[in-house]
Amino acid sequence: MGRSSKPKSKSVSEFVLFDVLYDDGSRSSNRRVPSSELGGLDGDEPARAIIEAQDREIALMSGSPRGRIKSLSRSPVR
Protein backbone atom coordinates (compact mmCIF):
# COMPACT_ATOMS: atom_id res chain seq x y z
CA MET A 1 0.00 0.00 0.00
CA GLY A 2 1.02 3.67 0.29
CA ARG A 3 3.45 5.27 2.63
CA SER A 4 2.45 7.30 5.63
CA SER A 5 2.15 10.99 4.79
CA LYS A 6 3.86 12.01 8.02
CA PRO A 7 7.63 12.46 7.87
CA LYS A 8 9.58 10.63 10.52
CA SER A 9 10.51 12.99 13.31
CA LYS A 10 13.87 12.95 15.01
CA SER A 11 14.11 11.70 18.54
CA VAL A 12 13.65 14.40 21.15
CA SER A 13 16.78 13.28 22.96
CA GLU A 14 19.11 13.51 19.92
CA PHE A 15 20.27 16.97 20.96
CA VAL A 16 20.65 18.89 24.20
CA LEU A 17 20.07 22.64 24.07
CA PHE A 18 22.39 25.06 25.85
CA ASP A 19 22.27 28.77 26.63
CA VAL A 20 25.64 30.49 26.29
CA LEU A 21 26.81 33.67 28.02
CA TYR A 22 29.90 35.33 26.55
CA ASP A 23 32.48 37.53 28.33
CA ASP A 24 31.22 40.61 26.44
CA GLY A 25 27.73 40.11 27.92
CA SER A 26 26.09 38.75 24.77
CA ARG A 27 23.95 35.63 24.90
CA SER A 28 23.15 32.80 22.54
CA SER A 29 20.18 30.57 23.32
CA ASN A 30 19.24 27.03 22.36
CA ARG A 31 22.61 25.96 20.96
CA ARG A 32 22.37 22.32 19.87
CA VAL A 33 24.88 19.74 21.09
CA PRO A 34 24.54 16.03 20.23
CA SER A 35 23.42 14.16 23.34
CA SER A 36 25.77 11.30 22.43
CA GLU A 37 28.72 13.61 23.21
CA LEU A 38 27.53 14.35 26.75
CA GLY A 39 27.40 12.39 29.96
CA GLY A 40 29.92 10.07 31.50
CA LEU A 41 32.53 11.45 33.87
CA ASP A 42 32.78 14.77 32.01
CA GLY A 43 29.05 15.54 32.20
CA ASP A 44 28.23 18.63 30.12
CA GLU A 45 31.86 19.84 29.83
CA PRO A 46 32.29 18.52 26.23
CA ALA A 47 29.53 20.94 25.20
CA ARG A 48 31.94 23.87 25.64
CA ALA A 49 34.39 22.51 23.04
CA ILE A 50 31.56 21.68 20.63
CA ILE A 51 30.00 25.15 20.93
CA GLU A 52 33.45 26.80 20.58
CA ALA A 53 33.95 24.82 17.34
CA GLN A 54 30.51 25.94 16.13
CA ASP A 55 31.45 29.55 16.95
CA ARG A 56 34.68 29.24 14.92
CA GLU A 57 32.72 27.97 11.90
CA ILE A 58 30.19 30.80 12.24
CA ALA A 59 33.03 33.34 12.53
CA LEU A 60 34.64 32.03 9.33
CA MET A 61 31.39 32.43 7.43
CA SER A 62 30.38 35.78 8.90
CA GLY A 63 33.77 37.39 9.41
CA SER A 64 32.74 38.37 12.95
CA PRO A 65 34.34 36.33 15.74
CA ARG A 66 32.51 35.59 19.00
CA GLY A 67 33.98 36.37 22.38
CA ARG A 68 35.08 33.84 24.94
CA ILE A 69 32.43 31.73 26.62
CA LYS A 70 31.83 32.85 30.19
CA SER A 71 29.25 30.22 31.13
CA LEU A 72 27.07 27.45 29.74
CA SER A 73 23.79 26.16 31.08
CA ARG A 74 21.20 23.78 29.77
CA SER A 75 18.23 25.55 28.23
CA PRO A 76 15.00 25.15 30.19
CA VAL A 77 12.75 22.36 28.90
CA ARG A 78 9.62 23.73 27.24
PDB file of N, CA, C and O in Angstrom:
ATOM      1  N   MET A   1       0.827  -1.175   0.000  1.00  0.00           N
ATOM      2  CA  MET A   1       0.000   0.000   0.000  1.00  0.00           C
ATOM      3  C   MET A   1       0.876   1.245   0.000  1.00  0.00           C
ATOM      4  O   MET A   1       2.057   1.176  -0.234  1.00  0.00           O
ATOM      5  N   GLY A   2       0.303   2.400   0.328  1.00  0.00           N
ATOM      6  CA  GLY A   2       1.018   3.675   0.292  1.00  0.00           C
ATOM      7  C   GLY A   2       1.788   3.943   1.570  1.00  0.00           C
ATOM      8  O   GLY A   2       1.579   3.312   2.612  1.00  0.00           O
ATOM      9  N   ARG A   3       2.669   4.870   1.467  1.00  0.00           N
ATOM     10  CA  ARG A   3       3.449   5.274   2.630  1.00  0.00           C
ATOM     11  C   ARG A   3       2.641   6.230   3.500  1.00  0.00           C
ATOM     12  O   ARG A   3       1.726   6.890   3.037  1.00  0.00           O
ATOM     13  N   SER A   4       3.071   6.331   4.732  1.00  0.00           N
ATOM     14  CA  SER A   4       2.454   7.296   5.631  1.00  0.00           C
ATOM     15  C   SER A   4       2.813   8.699   5.162  1.00  0.00           C
ATOM     16  O   SER A   4       3.923   8.958   4.707  1.00  0.00           O
ATOM     17  N   SER A   5       1.889   9.620   5.239  1.00  0.00           N
ATOM     18  CA  SER A   5       2.150  10.986   4.785  1.00  0.00           C
ATOM     19  C   SER A   5       2.959  11.797   5.791  1.00  0.00           C
ATOM     20  O   SER A   5       3.445  12.867   5.464  1.00  0.00           O
ATOM     21  N   LYS A   6       3.101  11.286   7.005  1.00  0.00           N
ATOM     22  CA  LYS A   6       3.856  12.011   8.016  1.00  0.00           C
ATOM     23  C   LYS A   6       5.348  11.694   7.892  1.00  0.00           C
ATOM     24  O   LYS A   6       5.722  10.532   7.812  1.00  0.00           O
ATOM     25  N   PRO A   7       6.194  12.737   7.881  1.00  0.00           N
ATOM     26  CA  PRO A   7       7.631  12.456   7.867  1.00  0.00           C
ATOM     27  C   PRO A   7       8.063  11.958   9.241  1.00  0.00           C
ATOM     28  O   PRO A   7       7.467  12.301  10.262  1.00  0.00           O
ATOM     29  N   LYS A   8       9.082  11.119   9.242  1.00  0.00           N
ATOM     30  CA  LYS A   8       9.582  10.628  10.519  1.00  0.00           C
ATOM     31  C   LYS A   8      10.255  11.769  11.258  1.00  0.00           C
ATOM     32  O   LYS A   8      11.067  12.486  10.698  1.00  0.00           O
ATOM     33  N   SER A   9       9.900  11.928  12.520  1.00  0.00           N
ATOM     34  CA  SER A   9      10.508  12.994  13.308  1.00  0.00           C
ATOM     35  C   SER A   9      11.724  12.452  14.035  1.00  0.00           C
ATOM     36  O   SER A   9      11.821  11.272  14.338  1.00  0.00           O
ATOM     37  N   LYS A  10      12.663  13.345  14.296  1.00  0.00           N
ATOM     38  CA  LYS A  10      13.870  12.949  15.014  1.00  0.00           C
ATOM     39  C   LYS A  10      13.535  12.763  16.483  1.00  0.00           C
ATOM     40  O   LYS A  10      12.621  13.381  17.011  1.00  0.00           O
ATOM     41  N   SER A  11      14.303  11.950  17.120  1.00  0.00           N
ATOM     42  CA  SER A  11      14.114  11.698  18.537  1.00  0.00           C
ATOM     43  C   SER A  11      14.341  12.979  19.328  1.00  0.00           C
ATOM     44  O   SER A  11      15.246  13.755  19.017  1.00  0.00           O
ATOM     45  N   VAL A  12      13.538  13.201  20.330  1.00  0.00           N
ATOM     46  CA  VAL A  12      13.647  14.400  21.148  1.00  0.00           C
ATOM     47  C   VAL A  12      15.001  14.451  21.846  1.00  0.00           C
ATOM     48  O   VAL A  12      15.573  15.502  22.031  1.00  0.00           O
ATOM     49  N   SER A  13      15.554  13.304  22.182  1.00  0.00           N
ATOM     50  CA  SER A  13      16.784  13.277  22.958  1.00  0.00           C
ATOM     51  C   SER A  13      18.047  13.267  22.100  1.00  0.00           C
ATOM     52  O   SER A  13      19.125  13.065  22.611  1.00  0.00           O
ATOM     53  N   GLU A  14      17.935  13.496  20.788  1.00  0.00           N
ATOM     54  CA  GLU A  14      19.111  13.510  19.924  1.00  0.00           C
ATOM     55  C   GLU A  14      20.050  14.661  20.248  1.00  0.00           C
ATOM     56  O   GLU A  14      21.253  14.547  20.091  1.00  0.00           O
ATOM     57  N   PHE A  15      19.488  15.788  20.654  1.00  0.00           N
ATOM     58  CA  PHE A  15      20.270  16.974  20.962  1.00  0.00           C
ATOM     59  C   PHE A  15      19.901  17.517  22.332  1.00  0.00           C
ATOM     60  O   PHE A  15      18.771  17.377  22.779  1.00  0.00           O
ATOM     61  N   VAL A  16      20.876  18.161  22.962  1.00  0.00           N
ATOM     62  CA  VAL A  16      20.647  18.889  24.204  1.00  0.00           C
ATOM     63  C   VAL A  16      20.859  20.353  23.872  1.00  0.00           C
ATOM     64  O   VAL A  16      21.812  20.711  23.171  1.00  0.00           O
ATOM     65  N   LEU A  17      19.973  21.209  24.353  1.00  0.00           N
ATOM     66  CA  LEU A  17      20.066  22.638  24.072  1.00  0.00           C
ATOM     67  C   LEU A  17      20.762  23.363  25.219  1.00  0.00           C
ATOM     68  O   LEU A  17      20.491  23.081  26.392  1.00  0.00           O
ATOM     69  N   PHE A  18      21.646  24.295  24.865  1.00  0.00           N
ATOM     70  CA  PHE A  18      22.393  25.063  25.850  1.00  0.00           C
ATOM     71  C   PHE A  18      22.226  26.553  25.604  1.00  0.00           C
ATOM     72  O   PHE A  18      22.130  26.998  24.461  1.00  0.00           O
ATOM     73  N   ASP A  19      22.214  27.315  26.680  1.00  0.00           N
ATOM     74  CA  ASP A  19      22.271  28.774  26.630  1.00  0.00           C
ATOM     75  C   ASP A  19      23.707  29.164  26.941  1.00  0.00           C
ATOM     76  O   ASP A  19      24.310  28.633  27.875  1.00  0.00           O
ATOM     77  N   VAL A  20      24.249  30.093  26.156  1.00  0.00           N
ATOM     78  CA  VAL A  20      25.640  30.486  26.288  1.00  0.00           C
ATOM     79  C   VAL A  20      25.712  31.967  26.652  1.00  0.00           C
ATOM     80  O   VAL A  20      25.037  32.792  26.047  1.00  0.00           O
ATOM     81  N   LEU A  21      26.531  32.293  27.649  1.00  0.00           N
ATOM     82  CA  LEU A  21      26.810  33.670  28.017  1.00  0.00           C
ATOM     83  C   LEU A  21      28.275  33.922  27.706  1.00  0.00           C
ATOM     84  O   LEU A  21      29.150  33.157  28.109  1.00  0.00           O
ATOM     85  N   TYR A  22      28.540  34.990  26.948  1.00  0.00           N
ATOM     86  CA  TYR A  22      29.898  35.333  26.555  1.00  0.00           C
ATOM     87  C   TYR A  22      30.463  36.409  27.464  1.00  0.00           C
ATOM     88  O   TYR A  22      29.714  37.133  28.132  1.00  0.00           O
ATOM     89  N   ASP A  23      31.804  36.527  27.479  1.00  0.00           N
ATOM     90  CA  ASP A  23      32.480  37.525  28.325  1.00  0.00           C
ATOM     91  C   ASP A  23      32.009  38.950  28.046  1.00  0.00           C
ATOM     92  O   ASP A  23      31.979  39.782  28.945  1.00  0.00           O
ATOM     93  N   ASP A  24      31.642  39.243  26.787  1.00  0.00           N
ATOM     94  CA  ASP A  24      31.221  40.607  26.440  1.00  0.00           C
ATOM     95  C   ASP A  24      29.773  40.893  26.832  1.00  0.00           C
ATOM     96  O   ASP A  24      29.251  41.968  26.576  1.00  0.00           O
ATOM     97  N   GLY A  25      29.102  39.921  27.463  1.00  0.00           N
ATOM     98  CA  GLY A  25      27.730  40.109  27.919  1.00  0.00           C
ATOM     99  C   GLY A  25      26.682  39.623  26.941  1.00  0.00           C
ATOM    100  O   GLY A  25      25.490  39.607  27.265  1.00  0.00           O
ATOM    101  N   SER A  26      27.076  39.243  25.734  1.00  0.00           N
ATOM    102  CA  SER A  26      26.095  38.753  24.768  1.00  0.00           C
ATOM    103  C   SER A  26      25.676  37.327  25.123  1.00  0.00           C
ATOM    104  O   SER A  26      26.383  36.616  25.833  1.00  0.00           O
ATOM    105  N   ARG A  27      24.508  36.948  24.623  1.00  0.00           N
ATOM    106  CA  ARG A  27      23.946  35.626  24.896  1.00  0.00           C
ATOM    107  C   ARG A  27      23.602  34.936  23.588  1.00  0.00           C
ATOM    108  O   ARG A  27      23.300  35.576  22.596  1.00  0.00           O
ATOM    109  N   SER A  28      23.615  33.623  23.642  1.00  0.00           N
ATOM    110  CA  SER A  28      23.147  32.804  22.538  1.00  0.00           C
ATOM    111  C   SER A  28      22.320  31.687  23.162  1.00  0.00           C
ATOM    112  O   SER A  28      22.790  30.985  24.051  1.00  0.00           O
ATOM    113  N   SER A  29      21.091  31.543  22.707  1.00  0.00           N
ATOM    114  CA  SER A  29      20.178  30.572  23.316  1.00  0.00           C
ATOM    115  C   SER A  29      19.965  29.377  22.409  1.00  0.00           C
ATOM    116  O   SER A  29      20.064  29.465  21.188  1.00  0.00           O
ATOM    117  N   ASN A  30      19.635  28.257  23.049  1.00  0.00           N
ATOM    118  CA  ASN A  30      19.239  27.032  22.359  1.00  0.00           C
ATOM    119  C   ASN A  30      20.288  26.524  21.369  1.00  0.00           C
ATOM    120  O   ASN A  30      19.965  26.137  20.253  1.00  0.00           O
ATOM    121  N   ARG A  31      21.541  26.517  21.784  1.00  0.00           N
ATOM    122  CA  ARG A  31      22.612  25.964  20.959  1.00  0.00           C
ATOM    123  C   ARG A  31      22.551  24.454  21.055  1.00  0.00           C
ATOM    124  O   ARG A  31      22.498  23.882  22.143  1.00  0.00           O
ATOM    125  N   ARG A  32      22.540  23.776  19.927  1.00  0.00           N
ATOM    126  CA  ARG A  32      22.366  22.319  19.875  1.00  0.00           C
ATOM    127  C   ARG A  32      23.697  21.592  20.002  1.00  0.00           C
ATOM    128  O   ARG A  32      24.649  21.903  19.304  1.00  0.00           O
ATOM    129  N   VAL A  33      23.718  20.608  20.892  1.00  0.00           N
ATOM    130  CA  VAL A  33      24.876  19.738  21.095  1.00  0.00           C
ATOM    131  C   VAL A  33      24.354  18.305  21.059  1.00  0.00           C
ATOM    132  O   VAL A  33      23.372  17.989  21.727  1.00  0.00           O
ATOM    133  N   PRO A  34      24.998  17.430  20.276  1.00  0.00           N
ATOM    134  CA  PRO A  34      24.537  16.034  20.231  1.00  0.00           C
ATOM    135  C   PRO A  34      24.581  15.396  21.624  1.00  0.00           C
ATOM    136  O   PRO A  34      25.580  15.478  22.326  1.00  0.00           O
ATOM    137  N   SER A  35      23.488  14.773  22.006  1.00  0.00           N
ATOM    138  CA  SER A  35      23.416  14.158  23.336  1.00  0.00           C
ATOM    139  C   SER A  35      24.409  13.013  23.478  1.00  0.00           C
ATOM    140  O   SER A  35      24.855  12.711  24.587  1.00  0.00           O
ATOM    141  N   SER A  36      24.803  12.404  22.370  1.00  0.00           N
ATOM    142  CA  SER A  36      25.766  11.299  22.426  1.00  0.00           C
ATOM    143  C   SER A  36      27.146  11.765  22.888  1.00  0.00           C
ATOM    144  O   SER A  36      27.956  10.958  23.332  1.00  0.00           O
ATOM    145  N   GLU A  37      27.424  13.064  22.804  1.00  0.00           N
ATOM    146  CA  GLU A  37      28.716  13.612  23.211  1.00  0.00           C
ATOM    147  C   GLU A  37      28.760  13.979  24.696  1.00  0.00           C
ATOM    148  O   GLU A  37      29.815  14.337  25.212  1.00  0.00           O
ATOM    149  N   LEU A  38      27.628  13.921  25.361  1.00  0.00           N
ATOM    150  CA  LEU A  38      27.531  14.355  26.753  1.00  0.00           C
ATOM    151  C   LEU A  38      27.377  13.171  27.686  1.00  0.00           C
ATOM    152  O   LEU A  38      27.052  12.075  27.267  1.00  0.00           O
ATOM    153  N   GLY A  39      27.573  13.428  28.965  1.00  0.00           N
ATOM    154  CA  GLY A  39      27.395  12.388  29.965  1.00  0.00           C
ATOM    155  C   GLY A  39      28.726  11.814  30.389  1.00  0.00           C
ATOM    156  O   GLY A  39      29.783  12.395  30.159  1.00  0.00           O
ATOM    157  N   GLY A  40      28.690  10.692  31.026  1.00  0.00           N
ATOM    158  CA  GLY A  40      29.917  10.073  31.497  1.00  0.00           C
ATOM    159  C   GLY A  40      30.544  10.892  32.606  1.00  0.00           C
ATOM    160  O   GLY A  40      29.886  11.682  33.281  1.00  0.00           O
ATOM    161  N   LEU A  41      31.828  10.745  32.794  1.00  0.00           N
ATOM    162  CA  LEU A  41      32.529  11.452  33.868  1.00  0.00           C
ATOM    163  C   LEU A  41      32.628  12.949  33.619  1.00  0.00           C
ATOM    164  O   LEU A  41      32.703  13.733  34.558  1.00  0.00           O
ATOM    165  N   ASP A  42      32.638  13.352  32.339  1.00  0.00           N
ATOM    166  CA  ASP A  42      32.782  14.772  32.010  1.00  0.00           C
ATOM    167  C   ASP A  42      31.465  15.536  32.062  1.00  0.00           C
ATOM    168  O   ASP A  42      31.473  16.761  31.994  1.00  0.00           O
ATOM    169  N   GLY A  43      30.343  14.870  32.142  1.00  0.00           N
ATOM    170  CA  GLY A  43      29.048  15.537  32.203  1.00  0.00           C
ATOM    171  C   GLY A  43      28.810  16.411  30.981  1.00  0.00           C
ATOM    172  O   GLY A  43      28.905  15.954  29.855  1.00  0.00           O
ATOM    173  N   ASP A  44      28.522  17.698  31.198  1.00  0.00           N
ATOM    174  CA  ASP A  44      28.232  18.633  30.120  1.00  0.00           C
ATOM    175  C   ASP A  44      29.478  19.368  29.625  1.00  0.00           C
ATOM    176  O   ASP A  44      29.381  20.181  28.708  1.00  0.00           O
ATOM    177  N   GLU A  45      30.648  19.110  30.202  1.00  0.00           N
ATOM    178  CA  GLU A  45      31.861  19.842  29.826  1.00  0.00           C
ATOM    179  C   GLU A  45      32.207  19.729  28.336  1.00  0.00           C
ATOM    180  O   GLU A  45      32.656  20.709  27.744  1.00  0.00           O
ATOM    181  N   PRO A  46      32.002  18.578  27.662  1.00  0.00           N
ATOM    182  CA  PRO A  46      32.293  18.517  26.226  1.00  0.00           C
ATOM    183  C   PRO A  46      31.478  19.512  25.397  1.00  0.00           C
ATOM    184  O   PRO A  46      31.875  19.869  24.288  1.00  0.00           O
ATOM    185  N   ALA A  47      30.354  19.981  25.928  1.00  0.00           N
ATOM    186  CA  ALA A  47      29.525  20.943  25.201  1.00  0.00           C
ATOM    187  C   ALA A  47      30.294  22.227  24.920  1.00  0.00           C
ATOM    188  O   ALA A  47      30.120  22.850  23.867  1.00  0.00           O
ATOM    189  N   ARG A  48      31.166  22.640  25.827  1.00  0.00           N
ATOM    190  CA  ARG A  48      31.942  23.872  25.641  1.00  0.00           C
ATOM    191  C   ARG A  48      32.805  23.774  24.376  1.00  0.00           C
ATOM    192  O   ARG A  48      32.790  24.681  23.544  1.00  0.00           O
ATOM    193  N   ALA A  49      33.529  22.683  24.214  1.00  0.00           N
ATOM    194  CA  ALA A  49      34.389  22.515  23.040  1.00  0.00           C
ATOM    195  C   ALA A  49      33.560  22.452  21.758  1.00  0.00           C
ATOM    196  O   ALA A  49      33.964  23.005  20.727  1.00  0.00           O
ATOM    197  N   ILE A  50      32.416  21.798  21.810  1.00  0.00           N
ATOM    198  CA  ILE A  50      31.558  21.682  20.634  1.00  0.00           C
ATOM    199  C   ILE A  50      31.012  23.049  20.243  1.00  0.00           C
ATOM    200  O   ILE A  50      31.027  23.424  19.066  1.00  0.00           O
ATOM    201  N   ILE A  51      30.548  23.822  21.219  1.00  0.00           N
ATOM    202  CA  ILE A  51      30.003  25.151  20.930  1.00  0.00           C
ATOM    203  C   ILE A  51      31.115  26.093  20.467  1.00  0.00           C
ATOM    204  O   ILE A  51      30.913  26.902  19.556  1.00  0.00           O
ATOM    205  N   GLU A  52      32.318  25.986  21.041  1.00  0.00           N
ATOM    206  CA  GLU A  52      33.445  26.804  20.578  1.00  0.00           C
ATOM    207  C   GLU A  52      33.768  26.482  19.120  1.00  0.00           C
ATOM    208  O   GLU A  52      34.053  27.387  18.330  1.00  0.00           O
ATOM    209  N   ALA A  53      33.715  25.207  18.742  1.00  0.00           N
ATOM    210  CA  ALA A  53      33.955  24.820  17.344  1.00  0.00           C
ATOM    211  C   ALA A  53      32.861  25.384  16.430  1.00  0.00           C
ATOM    212  O   ALA A  53      33.150  25.873  15.334  1.00  0.00           O
ATOM    213  N   GLN A  54      31.603  25.348  16.896  1.00  0.00           N
ATOM    214  CA  GLN A  54      30.506  25.940  16.126  1.00  0.00           C
ATOM    215  C   GLN A  54      30.738  27.435  15.948  1.00  0.00           C
ATOM    216  O   GLN A  54      30.536  27.983  14.856  1.00  0.00           O
ATOM    217  N   ASP A  55      31.184  28.113  17.017  1.00  0.00           N
ATOM    218  CA  ASP A  55      31.454  29.551  16.949  1.00  0.00           C
ATOM    219  C   ASP A  55      32.559  29.865  15.937  1.00  0.00           C
ATOM    220  O   ASP A  55      32.481  30.862  15.214  1.00  0.00           O
ATOM    221  N   ARG A  56      33.602  29.018  15.889  1.00  0.00           N
ATOM    222  CA  ARG A  56      34.683  29.236  14.916  1.00  0.00           C
ATOM    223  C   ARG A  56      34.160  29.123  13.488  1.00  0.00           C
ATOM    224  O   ARG A  56      34.507  29.934  12.614  1.00  0.00           O
ATOM    225  N   GLU A  57      33.307  28.122  13.236  1.00  0.00           N
ATOM    226  CA  GLU A  57      32.724  27.968  11.897  1.00  0.00           C
ATOM    227  C   GLU A  57      31.858  29.175  11.528  1.00  0.00           C
ATOM    228  O   GLU A  57      31.926  29.679  10.409  1.00  0.00           O
ATOM    229  N   ILE A  58      31.053  29.640  12.478  1.00  0.00           N
ATOM    230  CA  ILE A  58      30.194  30.796  12.239  1.00  0.00           C
ATOM    231  C   ILE A  58      31.050  32.021  11.963  1.00  0.00           C
ATOM    232  O   ILE A  58      30.759  32.817  11.063  1.00  0.00           O
ATOM    233  N   ALA A  59      32.146  32.191  12.720  1.00  0.00           N
ATOM    234  CA  ALA A  59      33.032  33.339  12.535  1.00  0.00           C
ATOM    235  C   ALA A  59      33.684  33.316  11.155  1.00  0.00           C
ATOM    236  O   ALA A  59      33.842  34.371  10.526  1.00  0.00           O
ATOM    237  N   LEU A  60      34.053  32.132  10.672  1.00  0.00           N
ATOM    238  CA  LEU A  60      34.644  32.028   9.335  1.00  0.00           C
ATOM    239  C   LEU A  60      33.664  32.465   8.262  1.00  0.00           C
ATOM    240  O   LEU A  60      34.029  33.145   7.306  1.00  0.00           O
ATOM    241  N   MET A  61      32.406  32.084   8.426  1.00  0.00           N
ATOM    242  CA  MET A  61      31.393  32.431   7.431  1.00  0.00           C
ATOM    243  C   MET A  61      30.976  33.895   7.517  1.00  0.00           C
ATOM    244  O   MET A  61      30.748  34.533   6.503  1.00  0.00           O
ATOM    245  N   SER A  62      30.885  34.419   8.733  1.00  0.00           N
ATOM    246  CA  SER A  62      30.378  35.779   8.902  1.00  0.00           C
ATOM    247  C   SER A  62      31.471  36.840   8.946  1.00  0.00           C
ATOM    248  O   SER A  62      31.201  38.016   8.716  1.00  0.00           O
ATOM    249  N   GLY A  63      32.685  36.426   9.284  1.00  0.00           N
ATOM    250  CA  GLY A  63      33.771  37.394   9.412  1.00  0.00           C
ATOM    251  C   GLY A  63      33.740  38.148  10.733  1.00  0.00           C
ATOM    252  O   GLY A  63      34.476  39.096  10.930  1.00  0.00           O
ATOM    253  N   SER A  64      32.880  37.716  11.644  1.00  0.00           N
ATOM    254  CA  SER A  64      32.744  38.373  12.949  1.00  0.00           C
ATOM    255  C   SER A  64      32.924  37.344  14.060  1.00  0.00           C
ATOM    256  O   SER A  64      32.015  36.559  14.324  1.00  0.00           O
ATOM    257  N   PRO A  65      34.100  37.337  14.706  1.00  0.00           N
ATOM    258  CA  PRO A  65      34.342  36.326  15.741  1.00  0.00           C
ATOM    259  C   PRO A  65      33.526  36.578  17.011  1.00  0.00           C
ATOM    260  O   PRO A  65      33.189  37.713  17.342  1.00  0.00           O
ATOM    261  N   ARG A  66      33.205  35.498  17.716  1.00  0.00           N
ATOM    262  CA  ARG A  66      32.508  35.587  19.003  1.00  0.00           C
ATOM    263  C   ARG A  66      33.537  35.748  20.105  1.00  0.00           C
ATOM    264  O   ARG A  66      34.693  35.380  19.950  1.00  0.00           O
ATOM    265  N   GLY A  67      33.103  36.258  21.230  1.00  0.00           N
ATOM    266  CA  GLY A  67      33.979  36.368  22.384  1.00  0.00           C
ATOM    267  C   GLY A  67      34.150  35.032  23.080  1.00  0.00           C
ATOM    268  O   GLY A  67      33.614  34.013  22.644  1.00  0.00           O
ATOM    269  N   ARG A  68      34.892  35.063  24.154  1.00  0.00           N
ATOM    270  CA  ARG A  68      35.084  33.838  24.942  1.00  0.00           C
ATOM    271  C   ARG A  68      33.814  33.493  25.682  1.00  0.00           C
ATOM    272  O   ARG A  68      33.067  34.367  26.113  1.00  0.00           O
ATOM    273  N   ILE A  69      33.603  32.200  25.884  1.00  0.00           N
ATOM    274  CA  ILE A  69      32.427  31.726  26.620  1.00  0.00           C
ATOM    275  C   ILE A  69      32.676  31.924  28.110  1.00  0.00           C
ATOM    276  O   ILE A  69      33.672  31.462  28.650  1.00  0.00           O
ATOM    277  N   LYS A  70      31.746  32.629  28.753  1.00  0.00           N
ATOM    278  CA  LYS A  70      31.828  32.851  30.193  1.00  0.00           C
ATOM    279  C   LYS A  70      31.153  31.704  30.939  1.00  0.00           C
ATOM    280  O   LYS A  70      31.688  31.187  31.909  1.00  0.00           O
ATOM    281  N   SER A  71      29.958  31.317  30.470  1.00  0.00           N
ATOM    282  CA  SER A  71      29.250  30.222  31.132  1.00  0.00           C
ATOM    283  C   SER A  71      28.298  29.528  30.167  1.00  0.00           C
ATOM    284  O   SER A  71      27.846  30.118  29.191  1.00  0.00           O
ATOM    285  N   LEU A  72      28.026  28.277  30.483  1.00  0.00           N
ATOM    286  CA  LEU A  72      27.075  27.445  29.739  1.00  0.00           C
ATOM    287  C   LEU A  72      26.048  26.895  30.714  1.00  0.00           C
ATOM    288  O   LEU A  72      26.395  26.534  31.837  1.00  0.00           O
ATOM    289  N   SER A  73      24.821  26.819  30.272  1.00  0.00           N
ATOM    290  CA  SER A  73      23.791  26.158  31.080  1.00  0.00           C
ATOM    291  C   SER A  73      22.794  25.512  30.138  1.00  0.00           C
ATOM    292  O   SER A  73      22.570  25.997  29.022  1.00  0.00           O
ATOM    293  N   ARG A  74      22.221  24.417  30.592  1.00  0.00           N
ATOM    294  CA  ARG A  74      21.196  23.777  29.770  1.00  0.00           C
ATOM    295  C   ARG A  74      19.993  24.694  29.644  1.00  0.00           C
ATOM    296  O   ARG A  74      19.585  25.332  30.619  1.00  0.00           O
ATOM    297  N   SER A  75      19.435  24.749  28.458  1.00  0.00           N
ATOM    298  CA  SER A  75      18.232  25.547  28.233  1.00  0.00           C
ATOM    299  C   SER A  75      17.072  24.906  28.977  1.00  0.00           C
ATOM    300  O   SER A  75      16.998  23.676  29.073  1.00  0.00           O
ATOM    301  N   PRO A  76      16.156  25.719  29.502  1.00  0.00           N
ATOM    302  CA  PRO A  76      14.997  25.147  30.186  1.00  0.00           C
ATOM    303  C   PRO A  76      14.153  24.329  29.217  1.00  0.00           C
ATOM    304  O   PRO A  76      14.010  24.670  28.055  1.00  0.00           O
ATOM    305  N   VAL A  77      13.604  23.224  29.713  1.00  0.00           N
ATOM    306  CA  VAL A  77      12.747  22.358  28.899  1.00  0.00           C
ATOM    307  C   VAL A  77      11.407  23.051  28.734  1.00  0.00           C
ATOM    308  O   VAL A  77      10.828  23.563  29.686  1.00  0.00           O
ATOM    309  N   ARG A  78      10.914  23.046  27.512  1.00  0.00           N
ATOM    310  CA  ARG A  78       9.624  23.728  27.243  1.00  0.00           C
ATOM    311  C   ARG A  78       8.494  22.771  27.254  1.00  0.00           C
ATOM    312  O   ARG A  78       8.482  21.686  26.949  1.00  0.00           O
TER     313      ARG A  78
END
